[in-house]
């Protein structure tokens, strides 16, 4: 790992700017975190405007301006970084609103997108009625091109340029807006793809073009092709969004280019994201692990599971020993994505998730959501189907008439009436039992998701602290902790904007990939070729950073991982490399690390079996100076917390209603210990502390919740 300190010039430049701004555009609300260099962190929220994200940003900046007594332009001009996390690419993939794409592929491989390696998603392998995945490129727009590169990188047959010209004419006639190019073994020799790209760009200058050797330069033709197609499908949509956002911040006088959050947990400028929209699919939730680790640091905890429950979805990430899980070559919304992404398990389990009956008359919650419009019934915006938020309000966890997000006043009676008519009366049960049933079902769904990112990947969730994020998580997270056995729950005061908070803590990151099939036995390995490949990846990443304005005197880190397998295996596992150059000794240590990783993942290893390298990855990271974190004052004299009031709440269908204390979060002092049951009301979230739990406020502005008295 190579590290260099920040230059004096860089430190000086950052210290002159007063603020850092993180913006996370979610399905229901857009969150704003503004941090200054005195340790003040402020959270603002504005309703999301999916049709034009700049409207929500303008509304949020207006709130910030009112709070600070300054104009939006003055605030933006005083920001060292403005960071945007967005669901634009994700929503376009979910809603199938990307652009019309044409595909140039090797002759004979035009159906690989539909064959999908013969794979059916887990849970549907034997379901003959399960529909096929929607094809982002219809069959008539997949054009076979003659010519072949083989596995050693040599040309077996020349590129058929006449077929490319014919495909271009057809694409022009069909008015395609993007062209994806993916030829077999282009990762060993990209010359055919490069020639095809040049021809398409010359003939169709207004069409977006990308190729497999650039988007995902690693082996596996299907993964490379589908990743390239997804990128082509989304990049023009992302490009239009970035153009509007960049124009807005330039209009407001931003001193630095707006940065966009990538699925790999790093930042990149708009000029990069326009070309690689596939790297923005998980843009929003990918920042949560960074925030979760920061929240846990004052407690000496580096094993965290961060759960983010907003209005639409429930996102789960896991970090072990301070390092966050990544996924590659994974299926996302039924599309195989090869590029590295922070592993995020996403469920349709937010506050707006709708309670309904399935075809068998069984009560279900989600994945369908009321979203921001019309929203839950209690919003009074036209929603008629009861949701998780309605159930929380009916059980007393939210206050009747409370103001949500600064603009929505909750109506408890409307929520009760909807639960009664839609759920309770059809089941012949009370409203209370129906509301508890809704909460129980959504909690069980979330627990299943937590187990998928922990137990199913070899981690014991009892070894992890649970970090609650999102506006709705505070009402559910203790019950989740009880189910998985976690003994510590941490909920920061900025929980409802934790992803935006994670953005202001993040760094510039570029992932460089290549493929290098090679035996790693001492008698077969070519260390010179392997070290040369590592150096080339590092230099490519450094070039990206220099183009992004970061010089060699910035604090730079290079993190390497190698994908290795036993000889003859189909799948490989990733092993981290702790040096930037291998010799015989470090090669032996690398093989041993692979055996240990294989055993951790699959419960066995074969130390006497030969191993082979498949892929290489180098992440080049420019560490940014973080704004200081908030530090609350500790009172000189300990006092007991005084409730602001009481209201009836129901914690279990078998229990009676309890007159439960309600605390104002602004009046709780550091070190005060409060026993459950109770509710702590913060400006943008409620924390429900069930019976058998206790809570205290840490100087880091984080609530620590533990079971016991």
XYZ file of C-alpha atoms in Angstrom:
709
model
C 0.000 0.000 0.000
C 1.503 3.313 -1.040
C 0.667 6.412 0.960
C 1.671 10.053 0.600
C 0.514 12.968 2.788
C -1.801 15.752 1.667
C 0.108 18.701 0.304
C 0.150 22.027 2.095
C -1.573 23.569 -0.898
C -4.390 21.050 -0.703
C -4.843 21.554 3.037
C -4.835 25.318 2.541
C -7.397 25.118 -0.238
C -9.750 23.016 1.864
C -9.377 25.131 4.999
C -10.460 28.259 3.101
C -13.838 26.702 2.338
C -16.353 26.762 5.158
C -18.734 23.937 4.263
C -19.043 20.465 2.764
C -22.437 19.466 1.344
C -23.790 15.955 0.819
C -27.059 15.395 -1.056
C -28.811 12.034 -1.163
C -31.820 11.887 -3.490
C -34.075 9.095 -2.222
C -37.421 7.840 -3.419
C -39.420 9.890 -0.901
C -37.130 12.622 0.450
C -33.890 14.242 -0.671
C -31.531 14.583 2.301
C -28.968 17.352 2.770
C -26.048 17.196 5.206
C -24.096 20.406 5.665
C -20.893 20.206 7.722
C -18.629 23.112 8.586
C -15.049 23.130 9.836
C -16.082 23.780 13.423
C -17.729 20.380 13.844
C -21.316 21.466 13.195
C -23.363 18.983 11.168
C -26.868 19.983 10.087
C -29.554 17.874 8.421
C -32.231 19.180 6.050
C -34.891 17.337 4.048
C -36.983 18.202 1.017
C -39.553 16.069 -0.841
C -37.930 14.336 -3.811
C -38.841 15.463 -7.316
C -38.079 12.459 -9.550
C -39.067 14.294 -12.750
C -36.396 16.944 -12.121
C -33.892 16.461 -9.288
C -32.786 20.097 -9.429
C -36.142 21.202 -7.964
C -35.598 19.192 -4.769
C -32.038 20.527 -4.536
C -33.245 24.117 -4.918
C -35.875 23.525 -2.227
C -33.299 22.031 0.132
C -30.832 24.850 -0.496
C -33.596 27.345 0.266
C -34.085 25.671 3.663
C -30.349 25.804 4.340
C -30.222 29.459 3.316
C -33.069 30.321 5.699
C -31.339 28.488 8.560
C -27.970 30.178 7.993
C -29.198 33.614 6.956
C -27.210 33.441 3.726
C -28.114 33.016 0.062
C -27.774 29.603 -1.649
C -25.088 31.058 -3.910
C -23.026 32.215 -0.914
C -23.303 28.793 0.713
C -22.344 26.871 -2.435
C -19.427 29.229 -3.125
C -18.164 28.425 0.378
C -18.289 24.619 -0.124
C -15.057 22.713 -0.705
C -17.131 19.829 -2.090
C -20.729 19.376 -3.213
C -21.520 15.660 -3.432
C -24.586 14.101 -5.038
C -25.869 10.570 -4.490
C -28.692 9.740 -6.840
C -31.161 6.999 -7.695
C -31.496 8.181 -11.313
C -29.673 5.168 -12.793
C -31.352 2.736 -10.398
C -34.827 4.097 -11.113
C -34.246 3.989 -14.875
C -33.280 0.316 -14.580
C -36.253 -0.497 -12.327
C -38.765 1.379 -14.458
C -37.144 0.376 -17.788
C -36.861 4.000 -18.896
C -33.352 3.837 -20.317
C -32.566 4.586 -23.963
C -32.871 2.434 -27.078
C -29.671 0.370 -27.363
C -28.056 -1.512 -30.221
C -25.459 -4.247 -29.621
C -22.493 -5.274 -31.766
C -21.338 -8.732 -30.703
C -19.223 -11.574 -32.040
C -21.030 -13.627 -34.675
C -22.834 -16.487 -32.931
C -23.134 -14.723 -29.566
C -26.134 -12.521 -30.233
C -28.369 -14.641 -27.985
C -26.098 -14.792 -24.938
C -28.143 -12.064 -23.244
C -31.212 -14.311 -23.310
C -29.441 -17.609 -22.654
C -28.010 -16.026 -19.476
C -25.633 -18.973 -18.941
C -28.744 -21.095 -18.372
C -29.184 -19.373 -15.000
C -32.459 -18.773 -13.190
C -32.622 -16.607 -10.107
C -32.537 -18.340 -6.749
C -35.995 -19.429 -5.693
C -37.261 -19.782 -9.258
C -35.053 -22.555 -10.638
C -37.938 -25.002 -10.974
C -40.683 -22.438 -11.569
C -41.800 -22.867 -15.171
C -44.153 -19.894 -14.860
C -41.418 -17.436 -13.837
C -41.194 -14.892 -16.679
C -37.908 -14.262 -18.499
C -35.968 -11.103 -17.736
C -36.810 -8.043 -19.794
C -34.247 -7.645 -22.580
C -32.660 -4.206 -22.645
C -31.648 -4.886 -26.275
C -34.343 -6.576 -28.391
C -33.255 -9.388 -30.681
C -33.381 -7.357 -33.893
C -30.943 -4.787 -32.466
C -28.299 -7.394 -31.594
C -26.094 -7.466 -34.696
C -23.546 -10.292 -35.225
C -20.106 -9.193 -36.425
C -17.597 -11.544 -38.014
C -13.993 -11.661 -36.817
C -12.442 -13.428 -33.869
C -9.792 -12.823 -31.217
C -8.828 -15.998 -29.331
C -7.765 -16.568 -25.725
C -4.068 -15.823 -26.232
C -4.921 -12.408 -27.734
C -4.074 -13.313 -31.342
C -6.394 -12.607 -34.255
C -7.963 -15.800 -35.573
C -10.030 -14.058 -38.258
C -10.163 -10.392 -39.320
C -12.917 -7.996 -38.303
C -15.836 -7.859 -40.762
C -16.112 -4.113 -41.278
C -18.843 -4.527 -43.897
C -21.070 -6.080 -41.200
C -20.352 -3.097 -38.955
C -21.353 -0.652 -41.705
C -24.592 -2.584 -42.250
C -25.310 -2.544 -38.512
C -24.668 1.205 -38.365
C -27.166 1.791 -41.187
C -29.753 -0.309 -39.357
C -29.136 1.464 -36.044
C -29.569 4.815 -37.792
C -32.844 3.620 -39.302
C -34.043 2.346 -35.898
C -32.988 5.597 -34.181
C -30.937 3.934 -31.463
C -29.530 6.299 -28.863
C -26.687 4.127 -27.598
C -24.496 1.325 -28.952
C -22.815 -1.335 -26.828
C -19.888 -3.315 -28.284
C -18.763 -6.618 -26.802
C -16.543 -9.061 -28.674
C -15.173 -12.368 -27.409
C -11.726 -12.136 -25.741
C -11.534 -8.370 -26.194
C -9.920 -8.275 -22.735
C -6.816 -9.959 -24.199
C -6.753 -7.856 -27.366
C -9.183 -4.898 -27.717
C -8.211 -3.975 -31.307
C -11.492 -5.210 -32.858
C -13.620 -3.364 -30.316
C -11.528 -0.213 -30.723
C -11.965 -0.255 -34.508
C -15.717 -0.847 -34.201
C -16.040 2.034 -31.705
C -14.203 4.403 -34.059
C -16.482 3.448 -36.956
C -19.699 3.884 -34.948
C -18.636 7.213 -33.483
C -17.663 8.556 -36.895
C -20.973 7.507 -38.466
C -23.273 8.239 -35.478
C -21.716 11.203 -33.659
C -24.815 11.878 -31.523
C -25.083 8.286 -30.264
C -23.504 7.126 -26.991
C -20.970 4.307 -27.545
C -19.201 2.054 -25.033
C -17.272 -1.199 -25.275
C -16.716 -4.213 -23.050
C -12.925 -3.872 -22.729
C -13.419 -0.408 -21.224
C -16.523 -0.948 -19.086
C -15.559 -4.343 -17.621
C -12.121 -5.573 -18.793
C -12.267 -9.044 -17.247
C -13.061 -12.512 -18.552
C -16.553 -14.002 -18.857
C -18.212 -12.920 -22.074
C -21.789 -12.909 -20.748
C -20.968 -10.758 -17.714
C -18.938 -8.347 -19.818
C -21.706 -8.066 -22.418
C -24.586 -7.510 -20.012
C -22.555 -4.994 -17.958
C -21.751 -3.071 -21.143
C -25.385 -3.149 -22.273
C -26.620 -1.862 -18.899
C -24.045 0.932 -19.086
C -25.191 1.910 -22.585
C -28.848 1.742 -21.515
C -28.343 4.097 -18.545
C -25.501 6.466 -19.473
C -27.496 8.900 -21.667
C -30.125 9.157 -18.890
C -27.423 9.759 -16.293
C -25.700 12.214 -18.612
C -28.818 14.387 -18.913
C -29.237 14.370 -15.139
C -25.595 15.308 -14.533
C -25.836 18.105 -17.088
C -28.738 19.677 -15.153
C -27.088 19.235 -11.747
C -23.716 20.574 -12.908
C -25.421 23.572 -14.510
C -27.278 24.314 -11.278
C -24.129 24.297 -9.149
C -22.177 26.299 -11.714
C -24.996 28.856 -11.699
C -24.687 29.048 -7.907
C -20.947 29.658 -8.113
C -19.494 26.303 -7.010
C -15.706 26.499 -6.755
C -15.161 22.765 -7.343
C -16.775 20.331 -9.822
C -19.780 18.545 -8.355
C -18.850 15.004 -7.321
C -21.147 12.022 -7.735
C -21.231 9.012 -5.495
C -20.301 5.692 -7.101
C -21.485 2.189 -6.249
C -17.915 1.357 -5.134
C -18.126 3.849 -2.255
C -15.979 6.568 -3.848
C -16.509 9.916 -5.535
C -16.058 10.807 -9.195
C -16.759 13.947 -11.260
C -19.651 14.178 -13.692
C -17.396 13.803 -16.733
C -16.581 10.259 -15.547
C -20.103 9.304 -14.471
C -21.578 10.333 -17.824
C -19.587 7.530 -19.427
C -20.015 4.935 -16.644
C -23.594 5.083 -15.393
C -23.331 1.404 -14.436
C -21.092 2.620 -11.595
C -23.971 4.694 -10.187
C -26.634 1.999 -9.816
C -26.181 1.849 -6.032
C -25.093 5.463 -5.731
C -27.286 6.327 -2.725
C -27.052 3.361 -0.317
C -23.363 2.723 -1.088
C -22.378 5.619 1.192
C -24.078 4.105 4.264
C -21.180 1.808 5.357
C -18.736 4.710 5.543
C -21.154 6.588 7.763
C -21.854 3.491 9.866
C -18.150 2.944 10.557
C -17.738 6.603 11.498
C -20.693 6.365 13.908
C -19.241 3.228 15.524
C -15.647 4.486 15.802
C -16.061 6.380 19.133
C -17.350 3.135 20.668
C -14.318 1.129 19.518
C -16.459 -0.955 17.171
C -15.406 -1.891 13.628
C -17.890 -4.715 12.923
C -21.140 -3.059 11.850
C -24.294 -3.895 9.957
C -25.878 -0.680 8.708
C -29.612 -0.788 8.001
C -31.257 2.129 6.206
C -35.054 2.182 6.285
C -36.553 5.066 4.375
C -39.942 5.616 2.851
C -39.508 3.203 -0.064
C -36.809 0.632 0.654
C -34.662 -1.062 3.285
C -30.944 -1.239 2.486
C -28.428 -3.420 4.336
C -24.624 -3.293 4.232
C -22.001 -5.126 6.295
C -18.499 -4.053 7.324
C -16.091 -6.455 9.045
C -12.927 -5.159 10.708
C -13.537 -1.736 9.203
C -13.738 -3.100 5.626
C -17.006 -3.176 3.731
C -18.216 -6.145 1.706
C -18.029 -5.757 -2.072
C -19.768 -7.803 -4.720
C -18.761 -8.481 -8.318
C -20.301 -10.515 -11.089
C -23.643 -10.384 -9.286
C -27.249 -10.290 -10.435
C -28.902 -6.941 -9.822
C -32.571 -6.530 -10.744
C -32.097 -9.663 -12.894
C -29.119 -8.188 -14.791
C -25.587 -9.473 -14.322
C -23.282 -6.626 -13.277
C -19.544 -7.293 -13.248
C -18.066 -4.056 -11.894
C -17.253 -3.869 -8.161
C -20.095 -2.540 -6.026
C -20.530 -2.247 -2.301
C -22.765 -5.172 -1.444
C -26.174 -3.705 -0.684
C -29.133 -5.943 0.050
C -32.211 -3.943 -0.912
C -35.744 -4.889 0.098
C -39.104 -3.320 -0.637
C -39.613 -2.662 3.075
C -39.838 1.049 3.808
C -42.257 3.190 5.720
C -44.413 3.419 2.610
C -44.572 -0.362 2.027
C -48.202 -1.337 1.499
C -49.983 -4.011 3.551
C -52.170 -6.182 1.318
C -53.498 -9.692 0.770
C -51.893 -12.023 -1.765
C -53.733 -14.422 -4.085
C -54.045 -16.938 -1.240
C -55.551 -14.439 1.176
C -52.344 -14.149 3.236
C -51.307 -10.788 4.665
C -48.164 -9.402 2.994
C -46.199 -6.170 3.431
C -44.379 -4.724 0.398
C -42.570 -4.704 -1.906
C -45.158 -2.367 -3.449
C -44.816 1.104 -1.934
C -46.988 4.189 -1.673
C -43.807 6.206 -2.246
C -43.840 9.974 -1.820
C -47.038 10.408 -3.804
C -49.642 9.637 -2.711
C -47.722 8.238 0.268
C -49.207 6.530 3.348
C -52.852 7.159 4.199
C -51.853 9.300 7.195
C -50.119 11.795 4.861
C -53.503 12.962 3.612
C -52.262 13.141 0.011
C -54.680 10.649 -1.494
C -53.269 7.314 -0.313
C -55.933 4.710 0.495
C -53.897 1.572 1.253
C -52.418 1.137 4.756
C -48.644 1.147 5.064
C -45.952 0.493 7.663
C -45.984 4.183 8.610
C -49.740 3.993 9.187
C -49.226 0.978 11.486
C -46.499 2.793 13.459
C -48.800 5.777 13.879
C -51.727 3.581 14.938
C -49.574 1.910 17.625
C -48.541 5.273 19.061
C -44.902 5.236 17.945
C -45.542 8.468 16.019
C -47.531 11.385 17.387
C -50.883 12.292 15.933
C -50.515 15.621 14.131
C -46.702 15.408 14.005
C -45.016 17.286 11.181
C -43.010 14.949 8.936
C -40.172 16.328 6.828
C -41.277 19.839 7.658
C -44.346 19.692 5.400
C -46.539 16.622 6.043
C -48.865 16.501 9.077
C -49.776 12.977 10.213
C -53.422 11.958 10.688
C -53.717 9.011 13.113
C -57.455 8.491 12.699
C -57.066 8.160 8.917
C -54.392 5.489 9.454
C -56.608 3.576 11.912
C -59.603 3.720 9.564
C -57.534 2.391 6.637
C -56.098 -0.491 8.689
C -59.578 -1.346 9.969
C -61.277 -1.396 6.561
C -58.457 -2.931 4.494
C -56.879 -5.397 6.943
C -58.612 -5.840 10.322
C -62.215 -6.345 9.195
C -61.379 -8.800 6.356
C -59.373 -10.863 8.888
C -61.934 -10.500 11.656
C -59.381 -9.077 14.117
C -58.874 -5.814 15.978
C -57.073 -2.817 14.512
C -54.365 -3.257 17.153
C -53.637 -6.866 16.155
C -53.659 -5.895 12.477
C -51.153 -3.073 13.077
C -48.874 -5.330 15.140
C -49.122 -7.937 12.373
C -48.003 -5.396 9.748
C -44.992 -4.408 11.864
C -44.112 -8.043 12.614
C -44.196 -9.042 8.935
C -42.031 -6.164 7.767
C -39.553 -6.860 10.595
C -39.292 -10.523 9.598
C -38.619 -9.519 5.999
C -35.822 -7.205 7.139
C -34.302 -9.864 9.401
C -34.164 -12.245 6.424
C -32.231 -9.618 4.476
C -29.762 -9.135 7.337
C -29.159 -12.882 7.460
C -28.420 -12.936 3.737
C -25.568 -10.433 4.079
C -24.235 -11.998 7.274
C -24.951 -15.685 7.979
C -25.077 -16.671 4.310
C -21.640 -15.094 3.777
C -20.033 -16.708 6.813
C -20.518 -13.915 9.386
C -22.210 -14.256 12.772
C -24.534 -11.231 13.213
C -24.090 -11.469 16.987
C -20.550 -10.166 16.454
C -21.813 -6.929 14.897
C -23.318 -3.684 16.105
C -26.469 -2.631 14.296
C -26.464 0.935 12.941
C -29.925 2.421 12.432
C -30.297 4.795 9.477
C -33.198 6.302 7.597
C -36.247 8.060 8.948
C -38.119 4.846 9.802
C -35.323 2.612 11.165
C -35.499 3.933 14.724
C -38.960 2.408 15.159
C -37.842 -1.084 14.090
C -34.127 -1.584 14.662
C -34.307 -2.825 18.274
C -36.685 -5.599 17.270
C -34.297 -6.544 14.471
C -31.415 -6.649 16.950
C -33.416 -8.986 19.190
C -34.007 -11.360 16.274
C -30.367 -11.521 15.105
C -28.808 -11.413 18.584
C -26.980 -8.099 18.258
C -26.209 -6.543 21.666
C -25.483 -2.972 20.568
C -27.614 -0.622 18.474
C -26.293 2.799 17.474
C -28.549 5.535 16.095
C -26.952 8.912 15.324
C -28.956 12.113 15.478
C -28.466 12.408 11.699
C -29.843 8.886 11.151
C -32.505 9.941 8.666
C -29.801 11.453 6.444
C -27.032 8.927 7.090
C -26.277 8.289 3.412
C -25.771 12.010 2.804
C -23.600 12.026 5.943
C -21.534 9.164 4.498
C -20.959 11.156 1.324
C -19.147 13.991 3.100
C -16.813 11.407 4.689
C -15.889 9.659 1.442
C -12.889 9.812 -0.872
C -12.105 9.899 -4.589
C -11.855 6.328 -5.873
C -11.113 4.630 -9.198
C -11.193 0.872 -9.696
C -8.905 -0.573 -12.372
C -9.526 -4.116 -13.612
C -7.755 -6.583 -15.861
C -7.605 -10.300 -16.477
C -4.447 -12.431 -16.338
C -5.041 -16.210 -16.299
C -1.942 -17.738 -14.729
C -0.943 -20.669 -12.522
C 0.414 -19.450 -9.172
C 2.629 -22.487 -8.461
C 6.286 -21.556 -8.048
C 7.263 -23.493 -11.161
C 4.564 -21.941 -13.423
C 4.089 -18.362 -12.216
C 5.527 -15.472 -14.221
C 6.224 -12.946 -11.474
C 7.595 -10.354 -13.884
C 4.395 -10.362 -15.949
C 2.226 -10.327 -12.828
C 4.086 -7.399 -11.259
C 3.969 -5.525 -14.547
C 0.183 -5.957 -14.648
C -0.112 -4.602 -11.090
C 2.028 -1.604 -12.001
C -0.047 -0.859 -15.110
C -3.261 -0.903 -13.074
C -1.733 1.435 -10.519
C -0.517 3.848 -13.210
C -3.933 3.902 -14.894
C -5.563 4.778 -11.588
C -3.010 7.505 -10.907
C -3.714 8.955 -14.349
C -7.416 9.122 -13.465
C -6.586 10.978 -10.256
C -4.313 13.442 -12.044
C -7.044 14.102 -14.621
C -9.350 14.719 -11.660
C -7.021 17.352 -10.232
C -5.136 15.296 -7.650
C -1.349 15.387 -7.861
C 1.280 12.982 -6.631
C 1.602 14.864 -3.331
C -1.923 14.020 -2.271
C -2.495 11.193 0.179
C -2.967 8.254 -2.171
C -3.659 4.617 -1.338
C -3.595 1.628 -3.672
C -5.563 -1.428 -2.624
C -5.130 -4.664 -4.571
C -7.273 -7.771 -4.777
C -6.720 -10.911 -6.839
C -9.406 -13.358 -7.883
C -8.021 -16.869 -7.449
C -9.440 -20.396 -7.702
C -8.320 -23.976 -7.495
C -7.285 -25.335 -10.866
C -10.398 -26.551 -12.665
C -12.904 -24.618 -10.556
C -15.557 -22.509 -12.256
C -15.777 -19.709 -9.690
C -13.046 -17.831 -7.875
C -12.848 -15.870 -4.643
C -11.227 -12.518 -3.994
C -8.057 -12.258 -1.902
C -6.506 -8.977 -0.785
C -2.848 -8.319 -1.541
C -0.952 -6.419 1.146
C 1.950 -5.296 -1.062
C 2.304 -3.744 -4.504
C 4.974 -6.147 -5.752
C 5.177 -9.921 -5.361
C 8.225 -12.061 -4.717
C 8.464 -15.780 -3.870
C 7.817 -15.192 -0.186
C 4.767 -12.937 -0.646
C 3.470 -15.313 -3.330
C 3.455 -18.160 -0.790
C 1.621 -15.903 1.670
C -0.909 -15.053 -1.056
C -1.632 -18.738 -1.684
C -2.107 -19.312 2.045
C -4.507 -16.353 2.227
C -6.501 -17.907 -0.599
C -6.772 -21.250 1.214
C -7.997 -19.460 4.350
C -10.507 -17.375 2.414
C -11.800 -20.430 0.587
C -12.306 -22.245 3.890
C -14.115 -19.276 5.413
C -16.490 -19.095 2.449
C -17.050 -22.779 1.710
C -15.949 -24.545 4.953
C -13.056 -26.421 3.290
C -9.721 -25.830 1.579
C -7.251 -27.925 -0.432
C -3.749 -26.695 0.461
C -2.111 -29.343 -1.720
C -4.086 -28.451 -4.855
C -2.661 -26.030 -7.432
C -4.244 -22.596 -7.658
C -4.597 -20.176 -10.543
C -5.066 -16.435 -10.898
C -7.974 -15.183 -12.996
C -8.480 -11.441 -12.468
C -6.645 -8.489 -10.957
C -8.092 -5.340 -9.411
C -6.439 -2.171 -8.126
C -8.423 0.523 -6.315
C -6.629 3.871 -6.334
C -7.994 6.170 -3.631
C -7.277 9.831 -2.915
C -8.030 10.414 0.770
C -9.826 13.700 1.343
C -9.555 15.730 4.496
C -12.723 15.066 6.499
C -14.659 17.809 8.235
C -14.513 17.498 12.035
C -17.276 15.470 13.633
C -19.752 16.896 16.171
C -18.847 16.731 19.854
C -21.574 17.336 22.415
C -20.739 18.849 25.782
C -20.883 16.595 28.840
C -22.722 18.257 31.746
C -20.755 18.797 34.934
C -23.578 17.367 37.049
C -25.561 14.253 36.166
C -29.318 14.741 36.034
C -32.250 12.522 35.142
C -33.956 12.932 31.783
C -37.448 14.405 32.055
C -40.156 13.261 29.611
C -41.842 15.920 27.521
C -45.073 13.956 27.835
C -46.718 10.540 27.657
C -48.946 8.749 25.184
C -50.427 5.250 24.930
C -48.373 2.725 22.939
C -48.746 -0.963 22.171
C -45.586 -3.080 21.906
C -47.116 -6.535 21.565
C -50.521 -7.846 20.550
C -50.702 -9.864 23.779
C -49.951 -6.841 26.005
C -52.069 -3.922 27.101
C -51.589 -0.348 26.001
C -48.916 1.368 28.081
C -48.771 5.047 29.003
C -45.257 5.550 27.609
C -42.822 8.421 28.253
C -41.961 10.585 25.272
C -38.630 12.462 25.330
C -37.571 15.440 23.264
C -34.199 14.548 21.750
C -33.024 18.164 21.945
C -33.352 18.068 25.749
C -31.509 14.802 26.396
C -28.051 15.370 27.818
C -24.904 13.333 27.294
C -24.637 10.433 29.725
C -28.284 10.288 30.769
C -29.560 6.690 30.833
C -33.214 6.147 29.969
C -34.994 2.832 30.430
C -37.496 1.532 27.943
C -40.248 1.531 27.072
C -40.062 5.069 25.756
C -39.868 7.094 22.573
C -37.230 9.698 21.741
C -38.481 12.235 19.226
C -35.829 13.789 17.002
C -36.602 16.354 14.318
C -36.568 13.807 11.479
C -36.973 10.428 13.175
C -38.437 8.672 16.195
C -36.513 6.126 18.261
C -38.756 3.502 19.849
C -37.062 1.906 22.870
C -39.071 -1.251 23.680
C -39.339 -2.831 27.112
C -36.067 -4.474 28.176
C -33.809 -1.915 26.438
C -32.035 1.182 27.665
C -30.605 4.168 25.810
C -27.966 6.827 26.445
C -26.581 9.701 24.392
C -22.859 9.677 23.552
C -20.796 12.883 23.057
C -20.513 11.917 19.373
C -24.237 12.770 19.003
C -25.151 9.069 18.774
C -27.654 7.135 20.844
C -26.352 3.836 22.206
C -29.039 1.235 22.888
C -28.369 -1.990 24.753
C -30.607 -4.685 26.253
C -30.871 -4.848 30.032
C -31.552 -2.544 32.977
